[in-house]
XYZ file of N, CA and C in Angstrom:
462
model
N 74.544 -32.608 -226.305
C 74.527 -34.056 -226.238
C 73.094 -34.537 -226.396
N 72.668 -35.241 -227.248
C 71.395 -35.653 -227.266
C 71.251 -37.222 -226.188
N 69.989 -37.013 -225.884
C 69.397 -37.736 -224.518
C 69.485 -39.611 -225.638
N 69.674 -40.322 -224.925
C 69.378 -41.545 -225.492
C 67.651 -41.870 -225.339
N 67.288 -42.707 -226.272
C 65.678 -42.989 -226.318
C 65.588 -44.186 -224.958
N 65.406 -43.659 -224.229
C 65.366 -44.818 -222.963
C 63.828 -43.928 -222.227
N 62.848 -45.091 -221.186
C 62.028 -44.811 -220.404
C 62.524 -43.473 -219.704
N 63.459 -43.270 -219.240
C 64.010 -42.097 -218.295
C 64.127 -40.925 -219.274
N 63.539 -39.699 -218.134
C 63.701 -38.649 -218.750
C 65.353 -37.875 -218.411
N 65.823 -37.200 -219.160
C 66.886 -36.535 -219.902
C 67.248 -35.324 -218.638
N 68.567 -34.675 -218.217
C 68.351 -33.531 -217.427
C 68.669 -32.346 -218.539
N 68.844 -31.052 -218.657
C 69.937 -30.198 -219.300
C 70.713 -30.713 -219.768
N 71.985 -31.358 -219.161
C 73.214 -31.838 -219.226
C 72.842 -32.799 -220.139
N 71.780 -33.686 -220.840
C 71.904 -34.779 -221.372
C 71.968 -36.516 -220.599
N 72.028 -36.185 -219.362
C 72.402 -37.117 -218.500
C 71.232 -37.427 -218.011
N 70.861 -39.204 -218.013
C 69.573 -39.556 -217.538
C 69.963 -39.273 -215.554
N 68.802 -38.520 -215.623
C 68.617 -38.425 -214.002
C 67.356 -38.818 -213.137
N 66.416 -38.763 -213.868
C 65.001 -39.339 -213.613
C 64.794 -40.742 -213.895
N 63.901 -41.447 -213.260
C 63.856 -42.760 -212.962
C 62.190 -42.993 -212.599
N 61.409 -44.251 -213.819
C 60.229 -43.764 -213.557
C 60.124 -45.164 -212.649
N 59.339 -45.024 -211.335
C 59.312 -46.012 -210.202
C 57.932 -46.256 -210.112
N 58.050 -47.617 -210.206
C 56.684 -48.140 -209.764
C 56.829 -49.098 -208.736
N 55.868 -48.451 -207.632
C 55.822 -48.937 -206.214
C 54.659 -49.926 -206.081
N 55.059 -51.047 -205.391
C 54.195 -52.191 -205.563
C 53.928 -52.622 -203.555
N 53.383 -52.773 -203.544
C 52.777 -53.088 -201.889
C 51.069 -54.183 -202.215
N 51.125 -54.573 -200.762
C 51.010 -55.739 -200.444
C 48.831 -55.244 -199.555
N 48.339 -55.158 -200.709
C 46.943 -54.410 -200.469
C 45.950 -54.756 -199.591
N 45.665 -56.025 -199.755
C 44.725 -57.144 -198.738
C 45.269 -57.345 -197.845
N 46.752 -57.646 -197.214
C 47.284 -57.773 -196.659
C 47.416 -56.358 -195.329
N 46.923 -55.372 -195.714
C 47.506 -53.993 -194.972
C 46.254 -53.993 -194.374
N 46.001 -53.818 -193.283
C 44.958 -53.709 -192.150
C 44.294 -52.055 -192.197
N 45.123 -51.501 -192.243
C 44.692 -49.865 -192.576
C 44.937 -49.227 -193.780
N 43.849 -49.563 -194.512
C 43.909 -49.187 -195.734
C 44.419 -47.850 -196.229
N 43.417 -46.660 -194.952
C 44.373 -45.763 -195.474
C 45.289 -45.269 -194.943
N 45.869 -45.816 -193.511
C 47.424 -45.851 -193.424
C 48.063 -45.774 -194.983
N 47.888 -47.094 -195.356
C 48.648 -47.578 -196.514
C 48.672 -46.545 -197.658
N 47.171 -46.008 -197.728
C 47.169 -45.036 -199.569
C 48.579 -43.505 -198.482
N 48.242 -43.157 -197.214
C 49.084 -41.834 -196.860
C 50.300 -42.306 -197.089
N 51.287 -43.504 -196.525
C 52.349 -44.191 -196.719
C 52.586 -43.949 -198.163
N 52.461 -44.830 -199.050
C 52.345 -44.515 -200.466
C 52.361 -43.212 -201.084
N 51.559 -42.512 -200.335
C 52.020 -41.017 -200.964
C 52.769 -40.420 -200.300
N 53.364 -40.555 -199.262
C 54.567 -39.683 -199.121
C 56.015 -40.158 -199.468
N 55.667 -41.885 -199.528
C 56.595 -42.620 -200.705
C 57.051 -41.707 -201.756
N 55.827 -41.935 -202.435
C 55.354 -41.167 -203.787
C 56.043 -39.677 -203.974
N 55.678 -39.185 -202.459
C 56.171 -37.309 -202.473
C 57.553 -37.632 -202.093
N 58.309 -38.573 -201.366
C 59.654 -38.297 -201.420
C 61.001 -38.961 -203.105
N 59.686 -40.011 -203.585
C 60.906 -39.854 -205.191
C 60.614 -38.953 -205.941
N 58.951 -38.124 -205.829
C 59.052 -37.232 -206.772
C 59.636 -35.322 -206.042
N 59.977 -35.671 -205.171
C 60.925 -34.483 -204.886
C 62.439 -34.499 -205.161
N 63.193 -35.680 -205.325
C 64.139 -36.205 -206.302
C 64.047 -36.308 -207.729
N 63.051 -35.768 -208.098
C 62.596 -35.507 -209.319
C 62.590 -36.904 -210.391
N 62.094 -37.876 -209.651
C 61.554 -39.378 -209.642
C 60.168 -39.289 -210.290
N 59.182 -39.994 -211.119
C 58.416 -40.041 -211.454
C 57.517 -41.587 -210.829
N 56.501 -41.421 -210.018
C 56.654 -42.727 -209.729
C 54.987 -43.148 -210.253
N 54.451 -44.332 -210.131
C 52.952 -44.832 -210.032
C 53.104 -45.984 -209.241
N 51.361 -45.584 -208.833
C 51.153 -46.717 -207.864
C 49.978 -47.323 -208.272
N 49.588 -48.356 -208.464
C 48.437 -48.902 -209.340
C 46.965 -48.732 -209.109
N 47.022 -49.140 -207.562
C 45.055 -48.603 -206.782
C 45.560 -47.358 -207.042
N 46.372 -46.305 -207.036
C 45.902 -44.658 -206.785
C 45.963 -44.111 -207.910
N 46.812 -44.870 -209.201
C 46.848 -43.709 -210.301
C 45.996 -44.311 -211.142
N 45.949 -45.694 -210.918
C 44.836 -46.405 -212.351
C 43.472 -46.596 -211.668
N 43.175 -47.213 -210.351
C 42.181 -47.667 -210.017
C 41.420 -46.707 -209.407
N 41.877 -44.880 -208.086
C 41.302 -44.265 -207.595
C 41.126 -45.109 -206.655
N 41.827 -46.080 -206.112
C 42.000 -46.625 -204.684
C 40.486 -47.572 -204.563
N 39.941 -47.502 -205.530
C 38.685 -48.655 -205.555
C 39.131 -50.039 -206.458
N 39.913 -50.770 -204.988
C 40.301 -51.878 -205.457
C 39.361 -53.403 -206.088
N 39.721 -53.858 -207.163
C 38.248 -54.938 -207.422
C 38.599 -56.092 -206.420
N 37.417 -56.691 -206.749
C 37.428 -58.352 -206.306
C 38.377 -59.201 -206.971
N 38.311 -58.881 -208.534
C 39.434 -59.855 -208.811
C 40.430 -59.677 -209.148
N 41.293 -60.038 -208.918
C 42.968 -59.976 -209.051
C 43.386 -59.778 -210.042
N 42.522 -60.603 -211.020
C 43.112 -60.935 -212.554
C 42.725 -59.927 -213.254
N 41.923 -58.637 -212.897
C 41.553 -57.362 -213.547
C 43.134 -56.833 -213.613
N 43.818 -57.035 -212.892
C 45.073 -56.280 -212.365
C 45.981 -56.787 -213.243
N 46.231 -58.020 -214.119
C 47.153 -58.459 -214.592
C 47.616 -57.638 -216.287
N 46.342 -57.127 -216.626
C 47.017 -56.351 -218.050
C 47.433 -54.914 -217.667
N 46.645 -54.058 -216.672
C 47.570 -53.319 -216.452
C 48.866 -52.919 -215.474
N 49.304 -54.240 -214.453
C 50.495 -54.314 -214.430
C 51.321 -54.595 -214.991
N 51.315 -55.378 -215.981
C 52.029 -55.557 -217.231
C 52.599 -54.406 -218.383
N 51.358 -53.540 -218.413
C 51.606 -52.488 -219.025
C 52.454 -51.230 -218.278
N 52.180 -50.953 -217.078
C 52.878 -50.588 -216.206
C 54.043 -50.347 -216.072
N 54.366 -51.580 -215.492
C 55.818 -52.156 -215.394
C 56.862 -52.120 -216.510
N 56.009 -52.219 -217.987
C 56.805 -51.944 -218.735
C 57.873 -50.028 -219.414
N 57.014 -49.502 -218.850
C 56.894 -48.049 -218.498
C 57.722 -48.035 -217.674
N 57.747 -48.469 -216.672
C 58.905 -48.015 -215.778
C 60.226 -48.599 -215.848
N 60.908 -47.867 -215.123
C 62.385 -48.199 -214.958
C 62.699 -48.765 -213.717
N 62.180 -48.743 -212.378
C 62.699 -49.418 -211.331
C 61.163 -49.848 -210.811
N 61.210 -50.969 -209.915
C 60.573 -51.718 -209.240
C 60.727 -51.792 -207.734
N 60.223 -50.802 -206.898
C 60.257 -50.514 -205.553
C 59.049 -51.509 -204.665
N 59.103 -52.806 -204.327
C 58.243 -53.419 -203.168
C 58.486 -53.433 -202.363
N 57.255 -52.503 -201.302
C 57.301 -52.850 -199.955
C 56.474 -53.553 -199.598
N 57.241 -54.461 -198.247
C 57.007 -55.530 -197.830
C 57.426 -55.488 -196.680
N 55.733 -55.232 -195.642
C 55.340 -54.887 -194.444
C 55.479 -56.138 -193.690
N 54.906 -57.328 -193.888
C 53.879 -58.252 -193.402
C 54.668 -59.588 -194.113
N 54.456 -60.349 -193.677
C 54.846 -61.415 -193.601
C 53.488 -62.578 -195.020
N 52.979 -61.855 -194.892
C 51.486 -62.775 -195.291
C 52.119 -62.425 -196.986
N 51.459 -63.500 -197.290
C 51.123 -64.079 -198.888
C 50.870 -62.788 -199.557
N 51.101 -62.350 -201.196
C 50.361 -61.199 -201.742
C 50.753 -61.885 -203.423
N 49.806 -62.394 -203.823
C 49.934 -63.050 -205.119
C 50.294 -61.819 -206.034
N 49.439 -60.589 -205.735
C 49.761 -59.348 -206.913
C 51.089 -58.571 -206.883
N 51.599 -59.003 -205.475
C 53.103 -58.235 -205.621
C 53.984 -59.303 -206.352
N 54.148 -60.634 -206.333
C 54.576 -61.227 -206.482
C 54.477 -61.730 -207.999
N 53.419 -61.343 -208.441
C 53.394 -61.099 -210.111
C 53.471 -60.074 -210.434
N 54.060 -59.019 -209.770
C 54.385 -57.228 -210.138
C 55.984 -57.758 -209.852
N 56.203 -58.670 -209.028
C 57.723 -58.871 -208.971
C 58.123 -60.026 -210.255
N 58.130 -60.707 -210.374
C 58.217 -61.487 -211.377
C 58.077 -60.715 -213.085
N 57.239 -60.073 -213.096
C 57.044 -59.063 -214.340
C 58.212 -58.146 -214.142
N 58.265 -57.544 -213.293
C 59.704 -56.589 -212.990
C 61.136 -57.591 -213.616
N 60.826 -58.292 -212.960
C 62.483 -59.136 -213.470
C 62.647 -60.167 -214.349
N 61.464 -60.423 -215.352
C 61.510 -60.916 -216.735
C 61.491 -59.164 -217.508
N 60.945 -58.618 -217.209
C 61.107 -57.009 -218.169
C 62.850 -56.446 -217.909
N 63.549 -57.340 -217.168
C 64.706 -56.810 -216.853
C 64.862 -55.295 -215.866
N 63.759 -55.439 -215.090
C 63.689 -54.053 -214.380
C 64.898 -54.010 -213.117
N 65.072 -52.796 -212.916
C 65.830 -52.533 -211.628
C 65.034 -53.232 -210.450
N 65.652 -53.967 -209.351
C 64.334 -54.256 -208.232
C 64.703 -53.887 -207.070
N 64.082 -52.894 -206.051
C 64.101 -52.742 -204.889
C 63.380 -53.159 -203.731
N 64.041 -54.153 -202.915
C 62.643 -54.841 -202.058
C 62.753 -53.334 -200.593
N 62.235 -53.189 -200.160
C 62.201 -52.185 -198.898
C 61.061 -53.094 -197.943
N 61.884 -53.918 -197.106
C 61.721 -54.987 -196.054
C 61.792 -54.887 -194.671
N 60.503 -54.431 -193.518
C 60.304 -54.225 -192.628
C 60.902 -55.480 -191.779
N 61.874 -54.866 -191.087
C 62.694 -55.448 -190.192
C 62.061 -56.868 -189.398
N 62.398 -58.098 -189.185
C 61.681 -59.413 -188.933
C 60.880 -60.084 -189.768
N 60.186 -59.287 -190.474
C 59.402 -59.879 -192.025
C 60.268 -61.062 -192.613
N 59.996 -62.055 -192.867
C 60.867 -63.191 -194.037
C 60.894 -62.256 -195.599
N 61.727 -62.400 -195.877
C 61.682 -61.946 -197.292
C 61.339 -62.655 -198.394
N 61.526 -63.754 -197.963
C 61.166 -64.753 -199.513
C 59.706 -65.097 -199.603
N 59.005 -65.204 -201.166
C 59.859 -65.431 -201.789
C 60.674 -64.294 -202.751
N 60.434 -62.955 -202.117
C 61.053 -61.877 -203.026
C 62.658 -61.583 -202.935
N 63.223 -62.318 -202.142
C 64.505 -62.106 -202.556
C 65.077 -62.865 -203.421
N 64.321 -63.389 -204.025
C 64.785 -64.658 -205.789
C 64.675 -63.700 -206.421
N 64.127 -62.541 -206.223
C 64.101 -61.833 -207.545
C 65.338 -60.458 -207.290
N 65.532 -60.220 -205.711
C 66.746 -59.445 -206.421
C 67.342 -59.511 -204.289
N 67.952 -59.039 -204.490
C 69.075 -58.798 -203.202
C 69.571 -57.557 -202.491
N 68.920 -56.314 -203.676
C 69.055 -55.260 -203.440
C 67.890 -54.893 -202.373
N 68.553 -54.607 -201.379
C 67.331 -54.496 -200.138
C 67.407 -53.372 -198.897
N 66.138 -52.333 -198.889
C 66.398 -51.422 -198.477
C 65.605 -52.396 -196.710
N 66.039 -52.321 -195.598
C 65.512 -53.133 -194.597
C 64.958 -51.702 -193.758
N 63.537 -51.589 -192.423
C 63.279 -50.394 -191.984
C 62.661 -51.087 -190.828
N 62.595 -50.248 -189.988
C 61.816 -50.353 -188.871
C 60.687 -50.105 -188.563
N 60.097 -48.825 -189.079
C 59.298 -47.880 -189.063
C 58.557 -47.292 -190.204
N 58.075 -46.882 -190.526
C 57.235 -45.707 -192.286
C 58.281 -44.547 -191.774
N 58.672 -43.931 -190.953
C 59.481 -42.793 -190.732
C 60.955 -42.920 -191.699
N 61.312 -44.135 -191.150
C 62.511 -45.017 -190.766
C 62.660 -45.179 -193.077
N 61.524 -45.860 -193.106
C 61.455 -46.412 -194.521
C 61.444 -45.262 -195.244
N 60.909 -44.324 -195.272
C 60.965 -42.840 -195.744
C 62.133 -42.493 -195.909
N 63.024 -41.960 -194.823
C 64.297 -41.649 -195.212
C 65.449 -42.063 -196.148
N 65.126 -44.283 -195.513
C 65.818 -45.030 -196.348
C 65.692 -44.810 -197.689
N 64.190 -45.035 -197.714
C 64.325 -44.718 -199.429
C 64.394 -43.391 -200.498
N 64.599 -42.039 -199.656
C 64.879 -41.078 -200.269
C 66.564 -40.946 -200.617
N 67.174 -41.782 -199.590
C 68.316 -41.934 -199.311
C 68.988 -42.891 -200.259
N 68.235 -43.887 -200.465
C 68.646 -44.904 -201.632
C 67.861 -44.328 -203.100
N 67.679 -43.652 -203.171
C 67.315 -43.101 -204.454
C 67.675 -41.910 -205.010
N 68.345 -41.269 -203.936
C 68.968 -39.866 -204.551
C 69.774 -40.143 -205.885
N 70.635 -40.640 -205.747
C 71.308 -41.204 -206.900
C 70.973 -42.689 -208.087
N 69.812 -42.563 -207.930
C 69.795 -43.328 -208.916
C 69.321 -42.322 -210.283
């Protein structure tokens, strides 16, 4: 069976099983920065042990040396996003994040899959205009599981 030409890679069988994920979080906003980069990578280590391909923008494009301006960020999330196949934001905090929110908006004019993963009491909006599919957590433990759990099968 030959693989269709789609972003996703192909298994044996011909059957898309891989899913390339780009994880979007909320940077200025996170008080412990590198809480946030370890979070992210074990994000990171639990879709790519599902054999998930994922990126995260400060760690695979920038080396976690985030700029001053925002608008450095806008051609290559764009480019990004278009590369991938699903759109995973987490959303810790309650506070404003203009760059997730144009990583969300780009996700769902590119027609991307969208996953919000929404720490329990947080307001969600305005990211639930962009999709409804919502992984909710308590914890990074808690969010870990959820989302290995909601992604096995995609």
């Amino acid at each position: 069976m030959e693989c269709p030409q789609t972003l996703s890679d192909c298994s044996k069988s011909g059957r898309i099983n891989r899913m390339r994920v780009y994880i979007g979080y909320k940077y200025r906003n996170f008080k412990d920065k590198e809480e946030l980069k370890v979070l992210l990578g074990r994000i990171s280590d639990e879709l790519t042990s599902l054999e998930h391909k994922t990126f995260v923008l400060g760690r695979d494009l920038f080396q976690w040396k985030h700029h001053t301006s925002p608008s450095k960020s806008i051609k290559p999330i764009l480019s990004n996003m278009h590369k991938n196949d699903v759109f995973l934001a987490i959303i810790e905090c309650g506070n404003k994040s203009s760059g997730l929110l144009f990583e969300s908006f780009c996700a769902k004019i590119l027609g991307k899959k969208i996953i919000l993963a929404i720490k329990k009491g947080v307001n969600p909006k305005p990211f639930t205009y962009f999709s409804k599919d919502i992984i909710e957590f308590e914890n990074y433990e808690n969010l870990l599981v959820s989302v290995k759990e909601r992604f096995k099968d995609l």
